[in-house]
Structures are given as structure tokens and as C-alpha cells.
mmCIF file of C-alpha atoms and ligand atoms in Angstrom:
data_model
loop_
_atom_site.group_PDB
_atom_site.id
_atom_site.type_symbol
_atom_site.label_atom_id
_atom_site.label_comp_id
_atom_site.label_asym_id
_atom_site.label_seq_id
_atom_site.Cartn_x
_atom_site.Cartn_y
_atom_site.Cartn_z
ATOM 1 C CA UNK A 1 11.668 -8.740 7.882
ATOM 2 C CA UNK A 2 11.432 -9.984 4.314
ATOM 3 C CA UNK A 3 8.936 -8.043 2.224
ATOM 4 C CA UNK A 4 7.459 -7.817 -1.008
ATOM 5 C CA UNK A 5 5.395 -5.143 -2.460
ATOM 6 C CA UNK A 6 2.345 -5.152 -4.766
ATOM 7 C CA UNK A 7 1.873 -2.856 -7.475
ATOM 8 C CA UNK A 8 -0.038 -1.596 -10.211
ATOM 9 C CA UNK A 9 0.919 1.515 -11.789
ATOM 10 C CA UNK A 10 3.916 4.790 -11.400
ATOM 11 C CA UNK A 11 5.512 3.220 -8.175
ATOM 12 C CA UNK A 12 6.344 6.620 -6.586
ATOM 13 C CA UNK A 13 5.392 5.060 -3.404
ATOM 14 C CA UNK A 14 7.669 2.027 -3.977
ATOM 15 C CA UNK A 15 10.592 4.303 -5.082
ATOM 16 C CA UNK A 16 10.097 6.085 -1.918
ATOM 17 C CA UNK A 17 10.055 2.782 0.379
ATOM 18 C CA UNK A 18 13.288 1.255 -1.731
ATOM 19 C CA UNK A 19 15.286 4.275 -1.066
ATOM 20 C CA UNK A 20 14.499 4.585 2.686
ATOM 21 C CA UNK A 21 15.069 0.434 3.274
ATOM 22 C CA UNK A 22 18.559 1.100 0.534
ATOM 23 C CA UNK A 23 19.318 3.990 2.806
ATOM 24 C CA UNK A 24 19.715 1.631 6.164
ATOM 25 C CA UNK A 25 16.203 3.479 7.727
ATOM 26 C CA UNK A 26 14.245 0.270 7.917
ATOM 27 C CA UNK A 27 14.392 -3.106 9.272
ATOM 28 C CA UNK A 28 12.900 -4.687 6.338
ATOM 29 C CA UNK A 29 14.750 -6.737 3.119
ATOM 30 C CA UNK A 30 12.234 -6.262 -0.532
ATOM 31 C CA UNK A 31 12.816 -9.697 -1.928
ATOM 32 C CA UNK A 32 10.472 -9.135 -4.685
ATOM 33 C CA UNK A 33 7.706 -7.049 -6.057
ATOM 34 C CA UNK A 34 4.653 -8.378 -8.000
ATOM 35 C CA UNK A 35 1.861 -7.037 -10.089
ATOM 36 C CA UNK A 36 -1.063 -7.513 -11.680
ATOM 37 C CA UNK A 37 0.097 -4.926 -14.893
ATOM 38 C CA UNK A 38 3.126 -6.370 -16.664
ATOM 39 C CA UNK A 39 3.447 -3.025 -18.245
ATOM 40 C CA UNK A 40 3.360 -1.181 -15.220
ATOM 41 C CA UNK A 41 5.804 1.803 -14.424
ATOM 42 C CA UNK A 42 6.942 0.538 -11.140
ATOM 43 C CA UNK A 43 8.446 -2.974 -12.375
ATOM 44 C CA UNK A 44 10.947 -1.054 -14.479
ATOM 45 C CA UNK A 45 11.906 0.846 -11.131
ATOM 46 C CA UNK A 46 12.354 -2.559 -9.396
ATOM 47 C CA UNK A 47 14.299 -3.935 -11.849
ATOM 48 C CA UNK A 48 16.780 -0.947 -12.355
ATOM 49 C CA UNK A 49 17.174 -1.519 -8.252
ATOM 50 C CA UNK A 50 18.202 -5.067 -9.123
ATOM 51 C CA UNK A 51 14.458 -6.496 -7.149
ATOM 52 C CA UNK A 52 13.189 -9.452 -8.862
ATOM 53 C CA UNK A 53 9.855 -8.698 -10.245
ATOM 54 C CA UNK A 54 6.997 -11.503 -10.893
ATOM 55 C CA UNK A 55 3.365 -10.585 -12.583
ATOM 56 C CA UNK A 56 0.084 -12.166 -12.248
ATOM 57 C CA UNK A 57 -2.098 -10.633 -14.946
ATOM 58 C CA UNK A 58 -5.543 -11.048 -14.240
ATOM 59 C CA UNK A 59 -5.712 -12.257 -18.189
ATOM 60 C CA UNK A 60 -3.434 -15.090 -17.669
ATOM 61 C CA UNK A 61 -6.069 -16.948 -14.817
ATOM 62 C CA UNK A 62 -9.398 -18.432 -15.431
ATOM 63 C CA UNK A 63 -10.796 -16.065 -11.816
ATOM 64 C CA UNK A 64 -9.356 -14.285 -8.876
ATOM 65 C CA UNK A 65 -9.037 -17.103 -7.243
ATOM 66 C CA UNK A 66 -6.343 -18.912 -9.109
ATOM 67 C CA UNK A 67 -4.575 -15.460 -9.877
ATOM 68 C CA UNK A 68 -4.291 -15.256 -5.792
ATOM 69 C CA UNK A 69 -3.467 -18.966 -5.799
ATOM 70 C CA UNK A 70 -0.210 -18.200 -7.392
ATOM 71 C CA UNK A 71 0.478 -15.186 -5.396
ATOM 72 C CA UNK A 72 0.391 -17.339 -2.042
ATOM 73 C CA UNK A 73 2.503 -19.624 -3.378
ATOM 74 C CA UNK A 74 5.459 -16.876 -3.910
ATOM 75 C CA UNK A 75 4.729 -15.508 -1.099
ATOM 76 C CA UNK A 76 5.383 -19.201 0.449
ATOM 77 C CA UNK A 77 8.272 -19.547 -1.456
ATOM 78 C CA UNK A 78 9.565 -16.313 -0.769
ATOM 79 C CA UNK A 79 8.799 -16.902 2.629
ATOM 80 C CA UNK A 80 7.699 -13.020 2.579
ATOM 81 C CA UNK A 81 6.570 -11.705 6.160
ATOM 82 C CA UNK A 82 5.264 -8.596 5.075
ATOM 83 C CA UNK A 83 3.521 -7.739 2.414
ATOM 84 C CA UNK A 84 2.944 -3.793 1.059
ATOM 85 C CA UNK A 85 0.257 -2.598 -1.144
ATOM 86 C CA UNK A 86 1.601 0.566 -3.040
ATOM 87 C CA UNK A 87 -0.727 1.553 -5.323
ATOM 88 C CA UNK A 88 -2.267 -2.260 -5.886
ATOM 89 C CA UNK A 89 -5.558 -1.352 -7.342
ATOM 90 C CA UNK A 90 -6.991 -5.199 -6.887
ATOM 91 C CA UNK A 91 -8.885 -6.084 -3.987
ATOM 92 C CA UNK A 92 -7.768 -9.237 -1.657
ATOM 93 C CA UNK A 93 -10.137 -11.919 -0.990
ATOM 94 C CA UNK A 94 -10.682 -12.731 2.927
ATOM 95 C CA UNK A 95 -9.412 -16.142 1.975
ATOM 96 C CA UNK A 96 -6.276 -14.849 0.306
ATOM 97 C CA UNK A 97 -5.586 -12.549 3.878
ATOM 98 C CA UNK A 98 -6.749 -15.425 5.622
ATOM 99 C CA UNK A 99 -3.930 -18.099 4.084
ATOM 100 C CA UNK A 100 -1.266 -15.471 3.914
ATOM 101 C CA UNK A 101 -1.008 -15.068 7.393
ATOM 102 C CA UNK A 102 0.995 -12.171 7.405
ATOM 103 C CA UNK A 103 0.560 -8.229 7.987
ATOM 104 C CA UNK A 104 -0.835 -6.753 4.939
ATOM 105 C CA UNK A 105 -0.079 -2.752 4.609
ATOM 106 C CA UNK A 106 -1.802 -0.978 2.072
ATOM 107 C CA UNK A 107 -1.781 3.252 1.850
ATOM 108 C CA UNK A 108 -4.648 5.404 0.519
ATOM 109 C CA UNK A 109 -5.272 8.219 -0.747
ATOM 110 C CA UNK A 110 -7.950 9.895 1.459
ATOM 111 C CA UNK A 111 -8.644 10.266 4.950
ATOM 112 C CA UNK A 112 -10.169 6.793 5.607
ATOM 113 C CA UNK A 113 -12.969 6.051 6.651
ATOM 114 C CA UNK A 114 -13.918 8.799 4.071
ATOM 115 C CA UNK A 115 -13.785 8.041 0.312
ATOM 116 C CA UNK A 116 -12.339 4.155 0.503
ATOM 117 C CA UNK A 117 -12.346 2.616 -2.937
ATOM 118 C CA UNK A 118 -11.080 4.294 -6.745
ATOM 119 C CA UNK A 119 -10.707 8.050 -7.248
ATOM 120 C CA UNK A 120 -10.686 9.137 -3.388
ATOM 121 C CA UNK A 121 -9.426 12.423 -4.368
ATOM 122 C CA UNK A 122 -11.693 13.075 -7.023
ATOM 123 C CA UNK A 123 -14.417 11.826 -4.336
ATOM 124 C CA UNK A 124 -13.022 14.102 -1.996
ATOM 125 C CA UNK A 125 -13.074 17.468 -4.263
ATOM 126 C CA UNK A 126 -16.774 16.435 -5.142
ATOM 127 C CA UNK A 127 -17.882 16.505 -1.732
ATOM 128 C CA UNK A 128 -15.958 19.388 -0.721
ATOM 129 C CA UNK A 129 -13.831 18.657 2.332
ATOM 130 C CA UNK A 130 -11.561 21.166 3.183
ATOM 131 C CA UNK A 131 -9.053 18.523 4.492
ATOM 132 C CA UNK A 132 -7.948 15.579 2.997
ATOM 133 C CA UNK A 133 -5.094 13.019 3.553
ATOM 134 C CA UNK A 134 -3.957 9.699 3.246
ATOM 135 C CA UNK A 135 -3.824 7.120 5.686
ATOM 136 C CA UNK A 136 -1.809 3.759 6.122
ATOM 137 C CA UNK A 137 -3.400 0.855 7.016
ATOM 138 C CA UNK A 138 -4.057 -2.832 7.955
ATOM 139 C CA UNK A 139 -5.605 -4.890 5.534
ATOM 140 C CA UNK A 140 -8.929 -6.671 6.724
ATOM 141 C CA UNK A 141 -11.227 -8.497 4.310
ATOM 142 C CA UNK A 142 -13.470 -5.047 3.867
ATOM 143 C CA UNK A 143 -12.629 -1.949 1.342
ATOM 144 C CA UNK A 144 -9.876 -0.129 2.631
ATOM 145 C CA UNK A 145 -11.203 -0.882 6.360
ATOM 146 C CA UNK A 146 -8.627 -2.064 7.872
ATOM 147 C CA UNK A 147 -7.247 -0.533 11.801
ATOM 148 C CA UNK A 148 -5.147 2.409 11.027
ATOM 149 C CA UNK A 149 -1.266 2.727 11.214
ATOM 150 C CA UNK A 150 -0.952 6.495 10.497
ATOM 151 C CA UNK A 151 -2.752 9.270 8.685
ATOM 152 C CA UNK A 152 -1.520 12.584 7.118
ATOM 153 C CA UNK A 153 -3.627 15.722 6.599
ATOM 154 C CA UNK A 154 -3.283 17.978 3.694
ATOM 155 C CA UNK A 155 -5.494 20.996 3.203
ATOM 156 C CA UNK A 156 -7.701 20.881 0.146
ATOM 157 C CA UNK A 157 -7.451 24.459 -1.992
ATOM 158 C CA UNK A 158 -10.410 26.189 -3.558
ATOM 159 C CA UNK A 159 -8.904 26.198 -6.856
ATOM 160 C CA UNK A 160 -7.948 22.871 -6.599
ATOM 161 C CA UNK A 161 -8.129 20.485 -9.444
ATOM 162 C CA UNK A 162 -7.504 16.160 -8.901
ATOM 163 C CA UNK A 163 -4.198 16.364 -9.897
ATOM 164 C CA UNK A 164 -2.886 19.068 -8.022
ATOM 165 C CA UNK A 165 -4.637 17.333 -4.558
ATOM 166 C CA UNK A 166 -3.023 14.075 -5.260
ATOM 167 C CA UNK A 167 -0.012 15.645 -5.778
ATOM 168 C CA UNK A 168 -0.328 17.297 -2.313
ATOM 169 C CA UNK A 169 -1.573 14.057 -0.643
ATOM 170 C CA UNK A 170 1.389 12.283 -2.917
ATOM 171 C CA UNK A 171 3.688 13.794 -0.496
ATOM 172 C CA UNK A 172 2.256 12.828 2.691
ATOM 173 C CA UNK A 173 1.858 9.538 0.963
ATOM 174 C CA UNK A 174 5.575 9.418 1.426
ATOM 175 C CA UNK A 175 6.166 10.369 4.528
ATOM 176 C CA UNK A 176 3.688 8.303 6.337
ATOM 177 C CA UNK A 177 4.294 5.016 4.580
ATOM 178 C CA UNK A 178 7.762 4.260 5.878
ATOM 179 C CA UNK A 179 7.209 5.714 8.774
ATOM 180 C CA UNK A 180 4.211 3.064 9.658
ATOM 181 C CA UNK A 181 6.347 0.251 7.530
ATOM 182 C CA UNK A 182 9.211 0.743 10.311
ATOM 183 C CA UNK A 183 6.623 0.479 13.196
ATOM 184 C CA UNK A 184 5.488 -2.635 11.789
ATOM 185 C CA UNK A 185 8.619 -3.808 11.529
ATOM 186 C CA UNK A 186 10.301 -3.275 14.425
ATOM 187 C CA UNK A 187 7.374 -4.443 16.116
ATOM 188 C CA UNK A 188 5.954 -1.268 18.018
ATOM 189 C CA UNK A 189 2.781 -1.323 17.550
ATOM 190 C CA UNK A 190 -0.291 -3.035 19.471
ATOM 191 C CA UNK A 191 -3.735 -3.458 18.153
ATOM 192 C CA UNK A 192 -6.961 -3.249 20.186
ATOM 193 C CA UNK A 193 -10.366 -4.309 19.058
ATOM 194 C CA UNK A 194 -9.601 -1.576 15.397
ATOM 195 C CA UNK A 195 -7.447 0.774 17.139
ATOM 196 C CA UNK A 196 -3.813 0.658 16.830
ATOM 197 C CA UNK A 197 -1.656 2.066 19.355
ATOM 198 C CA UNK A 198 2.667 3.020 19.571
ATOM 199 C CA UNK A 199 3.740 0.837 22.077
ATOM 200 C CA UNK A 200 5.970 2.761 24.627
HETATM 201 C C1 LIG B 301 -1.236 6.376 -4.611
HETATM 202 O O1 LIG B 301 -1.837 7.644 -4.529
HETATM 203 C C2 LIG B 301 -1.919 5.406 -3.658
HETATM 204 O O2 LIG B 301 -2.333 6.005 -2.470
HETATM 205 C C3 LIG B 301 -3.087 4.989 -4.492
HETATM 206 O O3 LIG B 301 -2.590 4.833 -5.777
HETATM 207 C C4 LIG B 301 -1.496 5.723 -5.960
HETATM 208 C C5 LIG B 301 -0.323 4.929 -6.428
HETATM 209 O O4 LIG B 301 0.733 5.793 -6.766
HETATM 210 N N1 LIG B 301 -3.676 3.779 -4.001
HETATM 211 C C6 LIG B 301 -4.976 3.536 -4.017
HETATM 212 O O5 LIG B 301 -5.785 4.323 -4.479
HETATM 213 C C7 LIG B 301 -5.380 2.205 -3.437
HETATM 214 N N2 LIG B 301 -6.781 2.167 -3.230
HETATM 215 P P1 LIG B 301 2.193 5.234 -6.951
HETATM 216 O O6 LIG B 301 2.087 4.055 -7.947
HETATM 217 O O7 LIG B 301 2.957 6.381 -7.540
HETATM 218 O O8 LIG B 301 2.704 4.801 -5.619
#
């Protein structure tokens, strides 16, 4: 299946899904990743890996629109049929989901549907939950409320502070995401009204 992956910042998460698809453990080809930070961490990854990288800085386009304008079109040209979110921090328009056409997968950092948007984990510690998590998921026109793939559960510590709980969750983060990328992709799973199910 060929995919690209968005990005915004470190990449761990993309490092993690290059290595497993490099390894042989997914049925997926990365024929690109693009961002919206030309300075971003994770674009040096993917070009050490040999991945073409493209960048659509918001500063470059007039509005969103146009900025998403040009990512449709590489995704056209790419002819990409699955796109990842790993650590995008832009929101897509319903009309950009809508003309892409494709399965969108983006992974959070919290327990959705608790603490969707920036700073989950800081949300998460100021609430007090004594479990948190991450959770892949579909992308739907809403804030992270999309029908979910797979979740992980981490226990949240009293002496906790944000960074050591997203380091935690960090970890799950990596276990769960190409584990829910390979069910995509080899076509196991079956969606019902906003449940998602393994088919059998
Ligand atoms: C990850 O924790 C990911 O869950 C989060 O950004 C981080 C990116 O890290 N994404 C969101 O908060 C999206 N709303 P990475 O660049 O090292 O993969």
C-alpha cells in the first residue's frame, strides 16, 4: 500500500514505523513524507532513510486551503493510499478528507475521547487520571474523533511530571501504531457505525 506520512516535529513515531516497514513487518511502501515545519527533526530522519521529503509551510500559502490544495495534489501524484499522521500538529479540513479519499491514521497522545487537541498529557496530569494512553485512530472531520484502531494504557505516577508521562505513553505510542498501520493494511479491519472491529 503506498503511504506517506505527515509530520511536524522529533519523528520518533516515524522512525519507529520506517524501521518496522524496512524490517519486512508491514505491507506498506513510504513514498514520501511531508510537513508543514521545514526545520522539523523528522525530515532529516527521512532523508538519511533515502524518503523523499516535500514541505508545505503554512507561510508559503495565502490560507489553509491552498496549503491543503498542494498536499492533494502530491498525494494525487504520488498516488498515496494511505496517509499517517505522526505527530502532524495541523488540523485537516472535512474537504481536504473528503477529496483525499483515502484512510487517514493519525495517533494521540491520550486516551481519546479524553483530552483530544494540544498538550493531552499535560491535560491529563491536570485532571488527575490515574491512567492514561494513547490511541490510534481514523481521521473524521472532528478533533481527534475519529473510530478507533487501537489504544494503549499506561499508568499515570504521583510524582509524575509531562515529560516523564509522555515518555511513558511515547512507548505505547510505538507499539500500537504499527500494529493498527498493518491492520489497515492488510485489510482486517471492519468499521460499524464508530466502532471498529478485527475481522476474523
Ligand atoms: C506524539 O506524542 C504524538 O502522539 C503527538 O505528538 C508527538 C509526536 O512525537 N501527536 C499529537 O499530539 C497529535 N495531536 P514524534 O514526532 O516523536 O512522533
Amino acid at each position: 500500500m503506498k503511504t506517506a506520512v505527515l509530520v511536524s516535529g522529533r519523528g520518533s513515531n516515524l522512525q519507529t514505523l520506517v524501521k518496522e516497514w524496512k524490517s519486512g513487518h508491514m505491507p506498506i511502501e513510504i513514498i514520501g513524507v511531508g510537513s508543514d515545519q521545514p526545520d522539523a527533526l523528522a525530515l532529516e530522519y527521512a532523508q538519511s532513510e533515502g524518503i523523499p521529503v516535500v514541505v508545505f509551510p503554512m507561510a508559503g500559502y495565502p490560507d489553509r486551503a491552498s496549503q491543503e490544495e498542494d498536499l492533494l495534489s502530491w498525494l494525487k501524484e504520488c498516488r498515496v493510499e494511505l496517509l499517517l499522521l505522526a505527530g502532524y500538529m495541523k488540523i485537516l479540513s472535512g474537504n481536504f478528507i473528503e477529496k483525499a479519499n483515502i484512510p487517514i491514521l493519525n495517533i494521540h497522545p491520550s486516551l481519546l475521547p479524553a483530552f483530544p487537541g494540544m498538550h493531552a498529557q499535560r491535560q491529563a496530569l491536570e485532571y488527575g487520571v490515574k491512567y492514561s494512553g494513547c490511541t490510534v485512530h481514523f481521521v473524521d472531520k472532528g478533533l481527534d474523533s475519529g473510530p478507533i484502531i487501537l489504544q494503549g494504557a499506561v499508568p499515570v505516577l504521583d510524582d509524575d511530571t509531562e515529560d516523564s508521562l509522555s515518555q511513558r505513553i511515547l512507548k505505547e505510542e510505538h507499539r500500537i501504531y504499527p500494529l493498527a498501520v498493518n491492520l489497515v493494511a492488510s485489510n482486517k479491519l471492519a468499521i460499524k457505525g464508530h466502532r471498529v472491529f478485527i475481522k476474523q
